[in-house]
Coordinates of C-alpha atoms and ligand atoms in Angstrom, one line a residue:
M13 CA 54.2 95.6 41.4
A14 CA 54.6 98.8 43.4
S15 CA 53.4 101.9 41.5
G16 CA 52.3 105.5 41.9
V17 CA 53.2 108.0 44.7
L18 CA 51.8 108.0 48.2
V19 CA 52.1 111.3 50.1
F20 CA 51.4 111.9 53.8
G21 CA 49.6 115.3 54.0
E22 CA 49.3 117.3 57.2
A23 CA 46.8 119.7 58.7
T24 CA 47.8 122.8 60.7
D25 CA 47.0 123.2 64.4
D26 CA 44.1 125.6 63.5
G27 CA 42.6 123.0 61.1
G28 CA 43.8 124.2 57.7
L29 CA 45.8 122.3 55.2
N30 CA 49.6 122.6 55.8
P31 CA 51.0 124.1 52.6
V32 CA 53.6 121.3 52.4
T33 CA 50.7 119.0 51.5
K34 CA 50.1 120.7 48.2
E35 CA 53.8 120.8 47.5
L36 CA 54.0 117.1 48.1
I37 CA 51.1 116.4 45.8
A38 CA 52.7 118.6 43.1
A39 CA 56.1 116.8 43.7
G40 CA 54.3 113.4 43.3
S41 CA 52.5 114.6 40.1
N42 CA 55.8 115.9 38.7
L43 CA 57.2 112.4 39.3
G44 CA 54.5 110.9 37.1
G45 CA 51.8 110.1 39.8
P46 CA 49.2 109.0 40.2
V47 CA 49.1 110.6 43.7
T48 CA 47.3 109.1 46.7
C49 CA 47.3 111.5 49.7
V50 CA 46.8 110.4 53.3
L51 CA 45.2 113.0 55.5
A52 CA 45.2 111.9 59.2
G53 CA 44.1 113.7 62.3
T54 CA 40.9 115.2 63.7
G55 CA 38.4 117.1 61.6
V56 CA 40.5 116.6 58.4
E57 CA 37.8 115.4 56.2
G58 CA 36.9 118.9 55.0
L59 CA 40.4 119.3 53.6
A60 CA 40.2 116.3 51.3
Q61 CA 38.6 118.2 48.4
E62 CA 41.4 120.8 48.6
C63 CA 43.9 117.9 48.1
V64 CA 42.0 116.8 45.0
A65 CA 42.0 120.3 43.6
A66 CA 45.7 120.4 44.2
G67 CA 46.2 117.3 42.1
A68 CA 45.6 114.2 44.3
G69 CA 43.8 111.4 42.4
K70 CA 42.8 109.7 45.7
V71 CA 42.6 110.9 49.3
I72 CA 42.5 108.5 52.2
V73 CA 41.0 110.3 55.2
V74 CA 41.7 108.9 58.6
D75 CA 39.8 111.0 61.1
D76 CA 40.5 109.9 64.6
P77 CA 41.3 111.9 67.8
I78 CA 44.0 109.4 68.6
L79 CA 46.0 110.9 65.7
T80 CA 46.0 114.4 67.2
P81 CA 48.5 115.8 68.1
Y82 CA 51.0 113.7 66.1
Q83 CA 52.5 110.8 68.0
G84 CA 54.7 108.3 66.2
D85 CA 53.3 105.2 68.1
A86 CA 49.7 106.0 66.8
Y87 CA 50.8 106.9 63.3
I88 CA 53.1 104.1 62.5
P89 CA 50.7 101.2 62.5
M90 CA 48.2 103.3 60.4
A91 CA 50.9 104.5 58.0
E92 CA 52.3 101.0 57.6
R93 CA 48.9 99.5 56.9
I94 CA 48.0 102.1 54.3
T95 CA 51.5 101.8 52.6
K96 CA 51.0 98.1 52.3
E97 CA 47.6 98.6 50.8
V98 CA 48.6 101.3 48.3
D99 CA 51.9 99.7 47.5
P100 CA 53.5 102.8 46.1
S101 CA 56.7 103.0 44.2
V102 CA 57.5 106.4 45.9
L103 CA 56.5 107.7 49.3
L104 CA 56.8 111.3 50.2
M105 CA 56.4 113.3 53.4
G106 CA 57.3 116.9 54.4
Q107 CA 60.5 117.7 56.2
T108 CA 58.2 118.7 59.2
M109 CA 58.2 117.6 62.8
M110 CA 55.9 114.7 61.7
G111 CA 58.0 113.8 58.6
R112 CA 61.3 113.8 60.5
D113 CA 59.9 111.3 63.1
L114 CA 57.6 109.2 60.9
A115 CA 59.7 108.8 57.7
P116 CA 62.7 106.9 59.2
R117 CA 60.5 104.8 61.5
L118 CA 58.3 103.8 58.5
A119 CA 61.3 103.2 56.3
Q120 CA 62.7 100.7 58.9
R121 CA 59.4 98.8 58.8
F122 CA 59.8 98.3 55.0
S123 CA 63.6 97.7 55.2
T124 CA 64.0 100.6 52.8
A125 CA 65.8 103.9 53.0
V126 CA 64.7 107.5 53.2
A127 CA 66.4 110.6 51.8
M128 CA 65.6 113.4 54.3
D129 CA 65.3 117.1 53.7
C130 CA 65.3 116.9 49.9
M131 CA 65.4 120.0 47.7
A132 CA 64.6 118.4 44.4
L133 CA 63.2 115.1 43.2
S134 CA 63.1 113.5 39.8
M135 CA 62.7 110.1 38.1
D136 CA 65.2 108.2 36.1
G137 CA 63.0 105.5 34.7
D138 CA 61.5 103.8 37.8
Q139 CA 64.3 105.1 40.0
L140 CA 63.7 108.1 42.2
I141 CA 66.6 110.6 42.3
A142 CA 66.5 112.5 45.5
E143 CA 68.7 115.6 45.8
R144 CA 69.6 116.9 49.3
P145 CA 72.2 119.3 50.7
C146 CA 75.4 117.9 52.2
Y147 CA 78.7 119.3 53.7
G148 CA 76.6 121.9 55.7
G149 CA 74.9 123.0 52.5
S150 CA 77.9 123.7 50.4
A151 CA 77.1 120.9 48.0
R152 CA 74.2 118.7 46.9
A153 CA 74.2 114.9 46.8
R154 CA 71.9 112.7 44.7
Y155 CA 70.6 109.5 46.2
K156 CA 69.1 106.4 44.7
I157 CA 67.1 104.1 46.9
N158 CA 67.2 100.4 46.4
G159 CA 64.3 99.4 48.6
T160 CA 60.5 99.8 48.1
P161 CA 58.9 102.2 48.5
Q162 CA 61.6 104.8 47.6
M163 CA 61.1 107.3 50.4
A164 CA 62.0 111.0 50.7
T165 CA 61.0 114.0 52.8
L166 CA 60.7 117.3 51.0
R167 CA 61.9 120.7 52.4
A168 CA 59.1 123.3 52.5
K169 CA 58.8 125.5 49.4
A170 CA 61.2 123.2 47.4
V171 CA 58.4 122.6 44.9
E172 CA 55.7 124.9 43.6
P173 CA 52.1 123.6 44.2
L174 CA 50.0 123.0 41.1
A175 CA 47.4 125.7 40.4
P176 CA 44.3 124.7 42.3
D177 CA 41.6 123.3 39.9
S178 CA 38.2 122.7 41.5
S179 CA 37.1 120.7 38.4
R180 CA 39.7 118.0 39.2
Q181 CA 38.0 114.7 40.1
G182 CA 39.4 112.4 42.8
E183 CA 38.3 109.6 45.0
I184 CA 37.9 110.3 48.7
V185 CA 37.8 107.3 51.0
R186 CA 37.5 107.1 54.8
Q187 CA 39.4 104.6 56.9
D188 CA 39.7 103.9 60.6
A189 CA 43.0 104.5 62.3
G190 CA 42.9 100.9 63.7
V191 CA 45.0 102.0 66.6
T192 CA 44.1 101.7 70.3
A193 CA 45.2 103.9 73.1
D194 CA 47.3 101.1 74.7
Q195 CA 49.5 101.1 71.6
V196 CA 50.7 104.6 72.3
R197 CA 53.5 104.4 74.8
T198 CA 54.1 108.2 75.2
K199 CA 51.8 110.6 76.9
I200 CA 51.7 114.3 76.1
T201 CA 51.2 116.1 79.4
D202 CA 51.4 119.7 78.2
R203 CA 51.8 121.7 75.0
R204 CA 53.1 125.2 75.0
K205 CA 53.0 127.4 71.9
E206 CA 56.1 129.4 71.2
K207 CA 55.2 133.1 71.5
A208 CA 55.5 134.6 68.0
E209 CA 54.8 138.1 66.9
G210 CA 54.3 138.9 63.2
V211 CA 55.3 136.5 60.4
R212 CA 57.0 133.2 61.3
L213 CA 60.6 132.9 60.0
E214 CA 59.8 129.6 58.2
D215 CA 56.8 131.2 56.3
A216 CA 58.3 134.6 55.6
T217 CA 58.8 135.7 52.0
V218 CA 61.3 138.3 53.3
V219 CA 63.8 137.7 56.0
I220 CA 66.2 140.3 57.4
S221 CA 69.0 138.7 59.4
G222 CA 71.6 140.3 61.6
G223 CA 75.1 139.1 62.5
R224 CA 77.9 140.1 64.8
G225 CA 78.7 143.0 62.5
L226 CA 75.7 144.8 64.0
G227 CA 77.8 145.5 67.0
G228 CA 75.2 144.9 69.6
P229 CA 71.6 144.0 70.3
E230 CA 70.4 147.6 69.6
G231 CA 71.0 147.1 65.9
F232 CA 68.1 144.7 65.7
K233 CA 65.6 147.5 66.2
E234 CA 66.6 148.8 62.8
L235 CA 66.1 145.3 61.3
E236 CA 62.7 144.9 63.0
D237 CA 61.6 148.3 61.5
L238 CA 62.5 147.2 58.0
A239 CA 60.8 143.8 58.6
E240 CA 57.6 145.6 59.6
I241 CA 57.7 147.8 56.5
M242 CA 58.3 144.8 54.2
G243 CA 56.0 142.3 56.0
G244 CA 59.0 140.1 56.8
A245 CA 60.6 138.4 59.7
V246 CA 63.9 138.9 61.5
G247 CA 66.6 136.2 61.8
A248 CA 70.0 136.1 63.3
S249 CA 73.4 134.3 63.1
R250 CA 74.5 131.9 65.7
A251 CA 77.2 134.2 66.9
V252 CA 74.5 136.7 67.8
C253 CA 72.3 134.2 69.5
D254 CA 75.2 132.9 71.5
L255 CA 76.0 136.4 72.6
G256 CA 72.4 136.8 73.8
W257 CA 71.8 139.7 71.4
Y258 CA 68.7 138.1 69.8
P259 CA 66.5 135.1 70.8
V260 CA 67.8 131.6 70.0
P261 CA 64.6 130.6 68.0
T262 CA 65.6 133.2 65.4
Q263 CA 68.9 131.5 64.6
V264 CA 69.3 130.6 60.9
G265 CA 71.6 127.9 59.8
L266 CA 72.8 124.3 60.2
T267 CA 71.8 124.2 63.9
G268 CA 69.1 126.8 63.6
K269 CA 66.2 127.2 61.1
V270 CA 66.2 126.6 57.4
V271 CA 64.5 129.6 55.7
T272 CA 63.2 129.8 52.1
P273 CA 62.2 133.4 51.5
D274 CA 62.2 135.1 48.1
L275 CA 64.5 137.8 49.6
Y276 CA 67.1 137.4 52.4
I277 CA 68.9 140.5 53.6
A278 CA 72.1 139.6 55.5
V279 CA 73.4 142.5 57.6
G280 CA 76.9 142.1 59.2
I281 CA 76.9 138.3 58.6
S282 CA 80.2 136.8 57.3
G283 CA 78.5 133.8 55.6
A284 CA 80.1 130.9 57.4
S285 CA 79.1 127.6 55.8
Q286 CA 77.0 126.7 58.8
H287 CA 74.9 129.9 58.3
M288 CA 74.7 129.3 54.5
A289 CA 73.2 125.8 55.2
G290 CA 70.1 127.6 56.4
I291 CA 69.7 129.8 53.4
S292 CA 70.7 127.5 50.5
S293 CA 67.2 127.6 49.0
V294 CA 66.7 131.4 49.2
K295 CA 65.9 132.9 45.9
N296 CA 67.7 136.3 46.3
I297 CA 70.3 137.1 48.9
V298 CA 71.3 140.7 49.5
A299 CA 74.3 141.3 51.8
I300 CA 75.6 144.4 53.6
N301 CA 79.1 143.8 54.9
K302 CA 82.2 146.0 55.3
D303 CA 84.5 143.3 54.2
A304 CA 84.5 143.0 50.4
D305 CA 85.9 139.4 50.7
A306 CA 83.2 138.2 53.1
N307 CA 82.0 134.7 52.0
I308 CA 78.3 135.9 52.0
F309 CA 79.0 137.9 48.8
K310 CA 79.7 134.7 46.9
A311 CA 76.1 133.7 47.2
S312 CA 74.6 137.1 47.0
R313 CA 72.6 138.5 44.1
F314 CA 73.3 142.0 45.3
G315 CA 76.0 143.1 47.7
V316 CA 76.9 146.4 49.4
V317 CA 80.4 146.8 50.8
G318 CA 80.4 149.3 53.7
D319 CA 79.4 150.0 57.3
W320 CA 75.8 148.9 57.8
K321 CA 75.1 151.9 60.1
E322 CA 75.7 154.2 57.1
I323 CA 73.9 152.1 54.5
F324 CA 70.9 150.5 56.3
P325 CA 69.0 153.6 57.4
A326 CA 69.0 155.1 53.9
F327 CA 68.0 151.7 52.5
K328 CA 65.2 151.4 55.0
E329 CA 63.9 154.9 54.2
K330 CA 64.0 154.1 50.4
V331 CA 61.9 151.0 51.0
R332 CA 59.4 152.9 53.1
E333 CA 59.1 155.5 50.4
L334 CA 58.6 152.9 47.7
K335 CA 56.1 151.0 49.8
S336 CA 54.0 154.1 50.5
A337 CA 54.2 155.3 46.8
Ligands
FAD22 C1 78.7 122.9 64.6 C2 78.5 124.3 64.3 C3 77.2 124.7 64.0 C4 76.9 126.0 63.7 N1 75.7 126.4 63.3 C5 75.4 127.7 63.0 C6 74.1 128.1 62.6 O1 73.2 127.4 62.6 N2 74.0 129.4 62.2 C7 75.0 130.3 62.2 O2 74.8 131.5 61.8 N3 76.3 129.9 62.6 C8 76.5 128.6 63.0 N4 77.7 128.3 63.4 C9 78.7 129.4 63.6 C10 79.4 129.8 62.4 O3 80.5 129.0 62.1 C11 79.9 131.3 62.5 O4 80.7 131.4 63.6 C12 78.7 132.3 62.6 O5 77.8 132.1 61.6 C13 79.3 133.7 62.5 O6 78.3 134.6 62.7 P1 78.4 136.1 62.1 O7 78.5 136.0 60.6 O8 77.3 136.9 62.7 O9 79.7 136.6 62.8 P2 81.2 136.9 62.2 O10 81.7 135.7 61.5 O11 82.0 137.5 63.3 O12 81.0 138.0 61.1 C14 80.6 139.3 61.3 C15 80.6 140.0 59.9 O13 80.2 141.3 60.1 C16 81.0 142.1 59.3 N5 81.0 143.5 59.9 C17 81.6 143.9 61.0 N6 81.2 145.2 61.3 C18 80.4 145.6 60.3 C19 79.7 146.8 60.0 N7 79.8 147.8 60.8 N8 79.0 146.9 58.9 C20 78.9 145.8 58.0 N9 79.5 144.6 58.3 C21 80.2 144.5 59.4 C22 82.4 141.5 59.3 O14 83.1 141.9 58.1 C23 82.0 140.0 59.3 O15 81.9 139.5 57.9 C24 78.0 127.0 63.7 C25 79.3 126.6 64.0 C26 79.5 125.2 64.3 C27 80.9 124.8 64.7

């Protein structure tokens, strides 16, 4: 009978452990475990012990260049085989590029279902309860999955990793990918890295976003200054990106990025539901808006009603002062 939790961990491009891996292991442990973690890619063996310290009872290492970079055709046969062997009750992946592609394709192989982009997971007896946003982030829906394994992908930072404990014991096993080049139908001809300066929006603990209320692209210079002082990143509403005031990759929301900082400062953003969909997991929202009835205030911990041009410079100087104190 299916039991335990199987998670598919991930390495970063520079060979580290993608933080979502530890979050998945923690989520699996919170569900009752035991957690088996798959680490696939090239040069990933050195990361296995980190997974054990993070709470995995077993790590299956599949070290093979055919698995780097991620390609569904190469991963699916390997993931299907390991899933059959482990026979987990619950299978988790990150809501990452890999998880988005692999999870539904794997679910199809097992005639089961997958709840994507979950923000919370719990068990009701043997039944996984997967919670995910719906209606553009204005509500949350709870899903039960009838098939086996019960599958979900987890949004980054939805779960706190367990405190690392190097005394934790775990089994580390190596397996071959068992995939040949002729099984991979796609060919990656080129990879280009998005030029990014400073902290990535998705990783930032502080995000300062600007909307149409800034009045023009010049306003973003002020936001960038504050982001630099606070070690944060700058985001934007879709209205701003559509107007060409700020680059499209910085768009936050339903059709942009989902961000999960501890602090989100929204300047001149009305708080349309499509924007809120990208910030529903933010711990603290602070809004500056001249309209006291703006929707953004409904979700804000702190709000300042007024013209951002009058409020923001003083706010920035105060933060600078506190930072240098
Ligand atoms: C299918 C679909 C997908 C979408 N996806 C996204 C998405 O991913 N992300 C997203 O952001 N939007 C998205 N949108 C657009 C969304 O509906 C809103 O139009 C957009 O978020 C509005 O951006 P805004 O808040 O910057 O502009 P506005 O709605 O124009 O709001 C500007 C705000 O600035 C305030 N303001 C004006 N002047 C000042 C001032 N001097 N000082 C302080 N405040 C001031 C105003 O009171 C107002 O609240 C989507 C829409 C659709 C239909």
